[in-house]
Amino acid sequence: MGTPGGTARAAVARRAVELAEVLRGDLVESVHLGHLVLLGATVAGSGDPDGPPAEELVLGDADAVVWPRSSVKPFQAAAMVRHGLDLPPRLLALAAASHGGEPAHLAGVREILAGAGLDESSLQNTPDMPLHAPSALAWQLEHRGPASITQNCSGKHAAMLATCVVAGWDTSTYLEPDHPLQVAVRRAVAELTDVPVDHATVDGCGAPLFSTTVRGLARGFARIASAPSRAPGSPEAQVAVAMSAFPEMVGGQGRDATIAMRAVPGLVAKDGADGVYGAGLPDGRALAFKVLDGASRPRPALLVAALRRLRADSLPGVDGAALDDLGDVPVHGGGRTVGAVRAVLDQVADA
């Protein structure tokens, strides 16, 4: 388990730099510090020590050890596919989701469970209300409270249970860190990131969570997103195709990962709690960042600035206007826009 205390706090803060600034009027009101890594198009294949190194641009400390939080879900989904999970792309996208709890999401979770001969009583993730406000209101109007199925990780947990069924593993202990499923996930995280898992804890949903670095997270997304062309049909490719084809299942209405994947064909993007993000393009260009204070406010501005710095606009079919809208994070005062959240990356010279 990770060790609490001053040493751990100092480690993540060491060498952090400004990632985004919040302007109100003509003054910078707040600044978000953190770490960010951009990987160029040349990325060595997983397990290929002789492959060419990735070109990279680093703000802060690329080797800062972080909890990837829900950004790790594509890696978890790949581990499940490696061990027999067989879902149509729409439901595989849900396995890698932090969904909003919209009706389509809940129906998908029930479909995954039913396919494994289970129901929602088998879910062990932390009960919560839907993230999507209209869906949460509708749930409450039905006199329902927090439930496992409406918590944003229920697609992942349903897929974990389905993997256990197909692999012949115990479903009642699927969240134990020494369960074969979690051992497989830990191995996949280390392999995809090329970073040993030195720390383990429990994520907000109750599943084991394994550490990596900011660079490792970017490297993992590069491998996932480039898999359809680099390793067609592989578990990683299946996850990438599913997420980019059904972005509405990965997040939902108004969610930045969903909007970004709709705007950039082939993009694989996944947000995580406490200011973590990972995304990869089909040719292996990738990004990852950790906002030090855990805030979500600068996330869309950072994501779009990073995608533009990676020249995602060069891909055919990109909706530049949608990216502009996503990256425009206003600051309001008196019911009108009086400032904005601006990514410092826009002011950094090319490496």
Short mmCIF file of C-alpha atoms in Angstrom, two decimals:
data_model
loop_
_atom_site.label_atom_id
_atom_site.label_comp_id
_atom_site.label_asym_id
_atom_site.label_seq_id
_atom_site.Cartn_x
_atom_site.Cartn_y
_atom_site.Cartn_z
CA MET A 1 0.00 0.00 0.00
CA GLY A 2 1.14 3.58 -0.53
CA THR A 3 2.76 5.15 2.49
CA PRO A 4 0.99 8.24 3.87
CA GLY A 5 2.97 11.19 5.16
CA GLY A 6 5.37 13.96 4.21
CA THR A 7 7.60 11.91 1.90
CA ALA A 8 4.72 10.99 -0.43
CA ARG A 9 3.43 14.56 -0.47
CA ALA A 10 6.82 16.00 -1.33
CA ALA A 11 7.38 13.48 -4.11
CA VAL A 12 4.37 14.45 -6.22
CA ALA A 13 4.97 18.18 -5.68
CA ARG A 14 8.65 18.07 -6.55
CA ARG A 15 9.47 19.92 -9.81
CA ALA A 16 5.81 20.75 -10.49
CA VAL A 17 5.31 23.72 -12.80
CA GLU A 18 2.46 25.95 -13.89
CA LEU A 19 0.10 24.11 -16.22
CA ALA A 20 -2.83 26.54 -16.35
CA GLU A 21 -3.71 30.00 -15.13
CA VAL A 22 -7.10 31.44 -14.30
CA LEU A 23 -7.65 34.98 -15.51
CA ARG A 24 -10.34 37.20 -14.02
CA GLY A 25 -10.33 40.62 -15.61
CA ASP A 26 -6.73 41.62 -16.30
CA LEU A 27 -5.21 39.65 -13.40
CA VAL A 28 -4.18 36.05 -12.96
CA GLU A 29 -6.39 35.00 -10.06
CA SER A 30 -5.25 31.40 -9.62
CA VAL A 31 -2.63 29.02 -10.98
CA HIS A 32 -2.81 25.23 -11.34
CA LEU A 33 0.52 23.42 -11.00
CA GLY A 34 1.32 19.92 -12.15
CA HIS A 35 3.12 17.66 -14.59
CA LEU A 36 2.46 17.09 -18.30
CA VAL A 37 4.02 14.85 -20.94
CA LEU A 38 3.52 14.93 -24.71
CA LEU A 39 4.84 12.02 -26.77
CA GLY A 40 5.58 12.38 -30.47
CA ALA A 41 4.53 10.03 -33.22
CA THR A 42 7.43 7.57 -32.88
CA VAL A 43 6.69 5.20 -30.03
CA ALA A 44 8.37 1.85 -29.41
CA GLY A 45 6.03 -1.12 -29.37
CA SER A 46 5.32 -2.76 -26.02
CA GLY A 47 8.06 -5.22 -25.18
CA ASP A 48 10.35 -3.93 -27.95
CA PRO A 49 13.52 -2.70 -26.19
CA ASP A 50 15.18 -1.96 -29.53
CA GLY A 51 12.40 0.31 -30.77
CA PRO A 52 13.10 4.02 -31.35
CA PRO A 53 12.58 6.36 -28.38
CA ALA A 54 9.58 8.66 -28.31
CA GLU A 55 10.09 12.36 -28.89
CA GLU A 56 8.63 14.14 -25.90
CA LEU A 57 7.86 17.52 -24.44
CA VAL A 58 7.75 17.64 -20.65
CA LEU A 59 6.39 20.25 -18.28
CA GLY A 60 7.26 19.40 -14.69
CA ASP A 61 8.41 15.90 -13.81
CA ALA A 62 7.63 13.15 -16.34
CA ASP A 63 8.64 10.53 -13.78
CA ALA A 64 6.38 11.80 -10.99
CA VAL A 65 4.66 8.75 -9.51
CA VAL A 66 0.89 9.19 -9.51
CA TRP A 67 -2.33 7.31 -9.04
CA PRO A 68 -3.83 7.15 -12.56
CA ARG A 69 -7.34 6.90 -11.14
CA SER A 70 -9.99 6.28 -13.82
CA SER A 71 -7.55 7.12 -16.61
CA VAL A 72 -6.32 3.56 -16.14
CA LYS A 73 -9.64 2.04 -17.23
CA PRO A 74 -8.58 1.34 -20.84
CA PHE A 75 -5.65 -0.65 -19.44
CA GLN A 76 -7.97 -2.54 -17.10
CA ALA A 77 -10.30 -3.28 -20.01
CA ALA A 78 -7.40 -4.57 -22.12
CA ALA A 79 -6.40 -6.90 -19.29
CA MET A 80 -9.96 -8.23 -19.19
CA VAL A 81 -10.05 -8.86 -22.94
CA ARG A 82 -6.71 -10.67 -22.64
CA HIS A 83 -8.43 -13.07 -20.26
CA GLY A 84 -11.52 -13.83 -22.27
CA LEU A 85 -13.90 -10.88 -21.95
CA ASP A 86 -15.87 -10.80 -25.19
CA LEU A 87 -18.22 -7.83 -25.55
CA PRO A 88 -19.53 -5.91 -28.55
CA PRO A 89 -17.73 -2.57 -28.98
CA ARG A 90 -20.58 -0.56 -27.45
CA LEU A 91 -20.35 -2.53 -24.20
CA LEU A 92 -16.55 -2.77 -24.24
CA ALA A 93 -16.49 1.04 -24.32
CA LEU A 94 -18.68 0.96 -21.21
CA ALA A 95 -16.15 -1.35 -19.54
CA ALA A 96 -13.61 1.50 -19.86
CA ALA A 97 -16.06 4.20 -18.80
CA SER A 98 -16.68 6.71 -16.09
CA HIS A 99 -20.24 7.01 -17.30
CA GLY A 100 -22.87 9.57 -16.35
CA GLY A 101 -25.51 7.09 -15.27
CA GLU A 102 -27.76 7.90 -18.22
CA PRO A 103 -30.40 5.30 -19.20
CA ALA A 104 -28.22 3.87 -22.00
CA HIS A 105 -25.39 3.36 -19.51
CA LEU A 106 -27.54 1.55 -16.97
CA ALA A 107 -29.07 -0.63 -19.69
CA GLY A 108 -25.57 -1.50 -20.90
CA VAL A 109 -24.40 -2.48 -17.43
CA ARG A 110 -27.39 -4.76 -17.02
CA GLU A 111 -26.70 -6.25 -20.44
CA ILE A 112 -23.10 -7.09 -19.51
CA LEU A 113 -24.24 -8.69 -16.26
CA ALA A 114 -27.05 -10.65 -17.88
CA GLY A 115 -24.66 -12.02 -20.48
CA ALA A 116 -22.61 -13.45 -17.63
CA GLY A 117 -25.66 -14.88 -15.87
CA LEU A 118 -25.51 -12.22 -13.14
CA ASP A 119 -27.50 -9.20 -12.04
CA GLU A 120 -26.70 -5.91 -10.34
CA SER A 121 -26.68 -7.51 -6.89
CA SER A 122 -23.24 -8.91 -7.81
CA LEU A 123 -21.74 -5.44 -8.19
CA GLN A 124 -19.43 -4.42 -5.34
CA ASN A 125 -18.55 -0.88 -6.42
CA THR A 126 -19.33 2.01 -4.08
CA PRO A 127 -22.99 3.12 -4.32
CA ASP A 128 -23.46 6.63 -5.72
CA MET A 129 -25.89 8.78 -7.68
CA PRO A 130 -25.59 9.32 -11.45
CA LEU A 131 -23.10 12.02 -12.48
CA HIS A 132 -25.48 13.22 -15.19
CA ALA A 133 -27.71 15.72 -13.36
CA PRO A 134 -30.98 15.04 -15.28
CA SER A 135 -30.48 11.30 -14.79
CA ALA A 136 -29.80 11.83 -11.10
CA LEU A 137 -33.01 13.83 -10.77
CA ALA A 138 -35.02 11.16 -12.59
CA TRP A 139 -33.51 8.50 -10.32
CA GLN A 140 -34.47 10.51 -7.23
CA LEU A 141 -37.99 11.09 -8.51
CA GLU A 142 -38.35 7.31 -8.57
CA HIS A 143 -37.53 7.43 -4.83
CA ARG A 144 -34.16 5.79 -5.33
CA GLY A 145 -30.92 6.63 -3.59
CA PRO A 146 -27.24 5.88 -4.25
CA ALA A 147 -26.74 2.51 -5.91
CA SER A 148 -23.85 0.55 -7.34
CA ILE A 149 -25.34 0.46 -10.82
CA THR A 150 -25.63 4.26 -11.02
CA GLN A 151 -22.07 4.84 -9.81
CA ASN A 152 -19.84 5.87 -12.71
CA CYS A 153 -17.60 2.76 -12.55
CA SER A 154 -20.37 0.18 -12.77
CA GLY A 155 -19.55 -0.68 -16.39
CA LYS A 156 -16.01 -1.59 -15.39
CA HIS A 157 -17.22 -3.65 -12.45
CA ALA A 158 -19.79 -5.47 -14.56
CA ALA A 159 -17.04 -6.30 -17.06
CA MET A 160 -14.76 -7.48 -14.27
CA LEU A 161 -17.47 -9.85 -13.12
CA ALA A 162 -18.07 -11.07 -16.68
CA THR A 163 -14.33 -11.71 -17.06
CA CYS A 164 -14.33 -13.76 -13.88
CA VAL A 165 -17.21 -15.88 -15.17
CA VAL A 166 -15.54 -16.64 -18.52
CA ALA A 167 -12.17 -17.32 -16.86
CA GLY A 168 -13.66 -19.51 -14.14
CA TRP A 169 -12.60 -17.18 -11.32
CA ASP A 170 -14.50 -16.47 -8.13
CA THR A 171 -16.87 -13.52 -8.51
CA SER A 172 -17.38 -12.82 -4.81
CA THR A 173 -13.76 -11.80 -4.23
CA TYR A 174 -13.05 -10.02 -7.52
CA LEU A 175 -11.89 -6.84 -5.76
CA GLU A 176 -9.22 -8.53 -3.65
CA PRO A 177 -5.74 -7.42 -4.76
CA ASP A 178 -4.49 -11.02 -4.98
CA HIS A 179 -7.48 -12.16 -7.08
CA PRO A 180 -6.35 -13.48 -10.51
CA LEU A 181 -8.25 -10.66 -12.22
CA GLN A 182 -6.44 -7.94 -10.28
CA VAL A 183 -3.10 -9.69 -10.71
CA ALA A 184 -3.76 -9.60 -14.47
CA VAL A 185 -4.68 -5.91 -14.32
CA ARG A 186 -1.53 -5.09 -12.38
CA ARG A 187 0.56 -6.94 -14.96
CA ALA A 188 -1.13 -5.12 -17.85
CA VAL A 189 -0.57 -1.71 -16.25
CA ALA A 190 3.14 -2.43 -15.82
CA GLU A 191 3.50 -3.79 -19.36
CA LEU A 192 1.63 -1.01 -21.14
CA THR A 193 3.37 1.78 -19.23
CA ASP A 194 6.84 0.21 -18.97
CA VAL A 195 6.79 1.29 -15.32
CA PRO A 196 6.95 -1.15 -12.40
CA VAL A 197 3.95 -0.98 -10.08
CA ASP A 198 5.57 0.11 -6.82
CA HIS A 199 2.42 1.22 -5.00
CA ALA A 200 -1.12 -0.12 -4.67
CA THR A 201 -4.21 1.23 -2.94
CA VAL A 202 -8.00 1.29 -3.38
CA ASP A 203 -9.75 3.56 -5.87
CA GLY A 204 -12.96 5.43 -5.08
CA CYS A 205 -15.09 2.65 -6.58
CA GLY A 206 -13.43 0.01 -4.39
CA ALA A 207 -11.24 -1.61 -7.05
CA PRO A 208 -7.49 -1.98 -6.56
CA LEU A 209 -5.50 0.91 -8.00
CA PHE A 210 -1.90 0.66 -9.18
CA SER A 211 0.64 3.45 -9.51
CA THR A 212 2.48 4.61 -12.59
CA THR A 213 4.24 7.77 -13.76
CA VAL A 214 2.97 10.61 -15.92
CA ARG A 215 5.27 9.46 -18.72
CA GLY A 216 4.14 5.87 -18.23
CA LEU A 217 0.50 6.90 -18.50
CA ALA A 218 1.19 8.71 -21.79
CA ARG A 219 3.13 5.70 -23.06
CA GLY A 220 0.23 3.39 -22.23
CA PHE A 221 -2.24 5.57 -24.12
CA ALA A 222 0.12 5.69 -27.08
CA ARG A 223 0.11 1.91 -27.21
CA ILE A 224 -3.65 1.56 -26.76
CA ALA A 225 -4.53 4.21 -29.36
CA SER A 226 -2.02 2.99 -31.97
CA ALA A 227 -2.94 -0.69 -31.54
CA PRO A 228 -5.59 -0.81 -34.32
CA SER A 229 -2.88 -0.12 -36.91
CA ARG A 230 0.08 -1.59 -35.03
CA ALA A 231 -1.54 -4.77 -33.72
CA PRO A 232 -5.00 -5.19 -35.32
CA GLY A 233 -7.35 -7.43 -33.37
CA SER A 234 -5.26 -7.34 -30.21
CA PRO A 235 -6.99 -6.69 -26.86
CA GLU A 236 -5.56 -3.17 -26.88
CA ALA A 237 -6.88 -2.58 -30.40
CA GLN A 238 -10.32 -3.82 -29.44
CA VAL A 239 -10.46 -1.36 -26.55
CA ALA A 240 -9.27 1.53 -28.71
CA VAL A 241 -11.79 0.82 -31.46
CA ALA A 242 -14.62 0.50 -28.95
CA MET A 243 -13.84 3.74 -27.13
CA SER A 244 -13.37 5.85 -30.24
CA ALA A 245 -16.48 4.37 -31.90
CA PHE A 246 -18.75 4.81 -28.87
CA PRO A 247 -17.47 7.85 -26.95
CA GLU A 248 -20.92 8.47 -25.51
CA MET A 249 -20.57 5.23 -23.54
CA VAL A 250 -17.18 6.27 -22.11
CA GLY A 251 -18.54 9.44 -20.50
CA GLY A 252 -21.81 10.88 -21.68
CA GLN A 253 -23.54 14.16 -22.33
CA GLY A 254 -21.32 17.17 -21.71
CA ARG A 255 -18.29 15.12 -20.68
CA ASP A 256 -14.94 16.30 -22.02
CA ALA A 257 -13.58 12.87 -22.99
CA THR A 258 -16.73 12.15 -25.00
CA ILE A 259 -16.62 15.53 -26.72
CA ALA A 260 -12.92 15.19 -27.55
CA MET A 261 -13.28 11.69 -28.99
CA ARG A 262 -16.21 12.81 -31.15
CA ALA A 263 -14.12 15.73 -32.42
CA VAL A 264 -10.93 13.75 -33.18
CA PRO A 265 -11.40 10.46 -35.09
CA GLY A 266 -9.46 7.61 -33.54
CA LEU A 267 -8.66 9.49 -30.34
CA VAL A 268 -8.68 7.43 -27.15
CA ALA A 269 -9.13 9.73 -24.14
CA LYS A 270 -9.91 9.03 -20.51
CA ASP A 271 -10.22 11.38 -17.58
CA GLY A 272 -9.47 10.45 -14.01
CA ALA A 273 -10.31 11.92 -10.63
CA ASP A 274 -7.93 14.34 -8.94
CA GLY A 275 -6.75 16.04 -12.09
CA VAL A 276 -5.41 13.07 -14.08
CA TYR A 277 -5.81 12.63 -17.83
CA GLY A 278 -4.49 10.39 -20.57
CA ALA A 279 -5.12 10.41 -24.31
CA GLY A 280 -3.62 8.89 -27.43
CA LEU A 281 -3.88 9.41 -31.19
CA PRO A 282 -3.95 6.61 -33.80
CA ASP A 283 -0.32 7.16 -34.85
CA GLY A 284 1.04 6.93 -31.29
CA ARG A 285 1.15 10.60 -30.36
CA ALA A 286 -0.06 10.81 -26.79
CA LEU A 287 -0.42 12.95 -23.70
CA ALA A 288 -0.85 12.65 -19.98
CA PHE A 289 -1.07 15.16 -17.19
CA LYS A 290 -1.59 15.42 -13.46
CA VAL A 291 -2.99 18.64 -11.99
CA LEU A 292 -1.33 18.89 -8.62
CA ASP A 293 -4.29 20.25 -6.64
CA GLY A 294 -6.63 17.64 -8.13
CA ALA A 295 -8.88 20.23 -9.75
CA SER A 296 -10.98 19.41 -12.79
CA ARG A 297 -11.41 23.08 -13.79
CA PRO A 298 -8.33 23.33 -16.06
CA ARG A 299 -8.83 19.89 -17.57
CA PRO A 300 -10.59 20.80 -20.86
CA ALA A 301 -8.22 23.70 -21.58
CA LEU A 302 -5.19 21.50 -20.93
CA LEU A 303 -6.55 18.62 -23.00
CA VAL A 304 -7.29 20.77 -26.04
CA ALA A 305 -3.99 22.67 -25.82
CA ALA A 306 -2.13 19.36 -25.64
CA LEU A 307 -4.05 17.90 -28.58
CA ARG A 308 -3.32 20.98 -30.66
CA ARG A 309 0.35 20.83 -29.66
CA LEU A 310 0.38 17.23 -30.87
CA ARG A 311 -1.13 18.54 -34.12
CA ALA A 312 -4.27 16.48 -33.80
CA ASP A 313 -5.75 19.00 -36.25
CA SER A 314 -3.71 17.29 -38.96
CA LEU A 315 -5.85 14.16 -38.76
CA PRO A 316 -8.62 13.84 -41.38
CA GLY A 317 -12.11 14.57 -40.14
CA VAL A 318 -11.16 16.59 -37.05
CA ASP A 319 -13.87 18.99 -35.87
CA GLY A 320 -11.77 22.01 -34.98
CA ALA A 321 -14.77 24.07 -33.90
CA ALA A 322 -15.77 21.41 -31.35
CA LEU A 323 -12.22 21.41 -29.98
CA ASP A 324 -12.29 25.21 -29.74
CA ASP A 325 -15.56 25.07 -27.79
CA LEU A 326 -14.23 22.37 -25.47
CA GLY A 327 -11.03 24.27 -24.75
CA ASP A 328 -12.86 27.53 -24.05
CA VAL A 329 -13.27 27.45 -20.25
CA PRO A 330 -14.84 30.77 -19.19
CA VAL A 331 -14.64 32.53 -15.85
CA HIS A 332 -17.90 34.23 -14.93
CA GLY A 333 -18.79 37.27 -12.89
CA GLY A 334 -22.20 38.85 -12.57
CA GLY A 335 -23.67 36.42 -15.07
CA ARG A 336 -21.20 37.23 -17.86
CA THR A 337 -17.78 36.09 -18.98
CA VAL A 338 -14.99 38.10 -17.37
CA GLY A 339 -12.02 35.79 -17.87
CA ALA A 340 -10.86 32.35 -18.86
CA VAL A 341 -8.79 29.34 -17.89
CA ARG A 342 -5.71 29.31 -20.11
CA ALA A 343 -3.23 26.46 -20.61
CA VAL A 344 0.36 27.56 -20.07
CA LEU A 345 1.32 25.02 -22.74
CA ASP A 346 0.15 27.55 -25.33
CA GLN A 347 3.03 29.81 -24.27
CA VAL A 348 5.80 27.18 -24.28
CA ALA A 349 8.23 27.13 -27.17
CA ASP A 350 8.61 23.99 -29.25
CA ALA A 351 11.13 21.48 -27.95
#
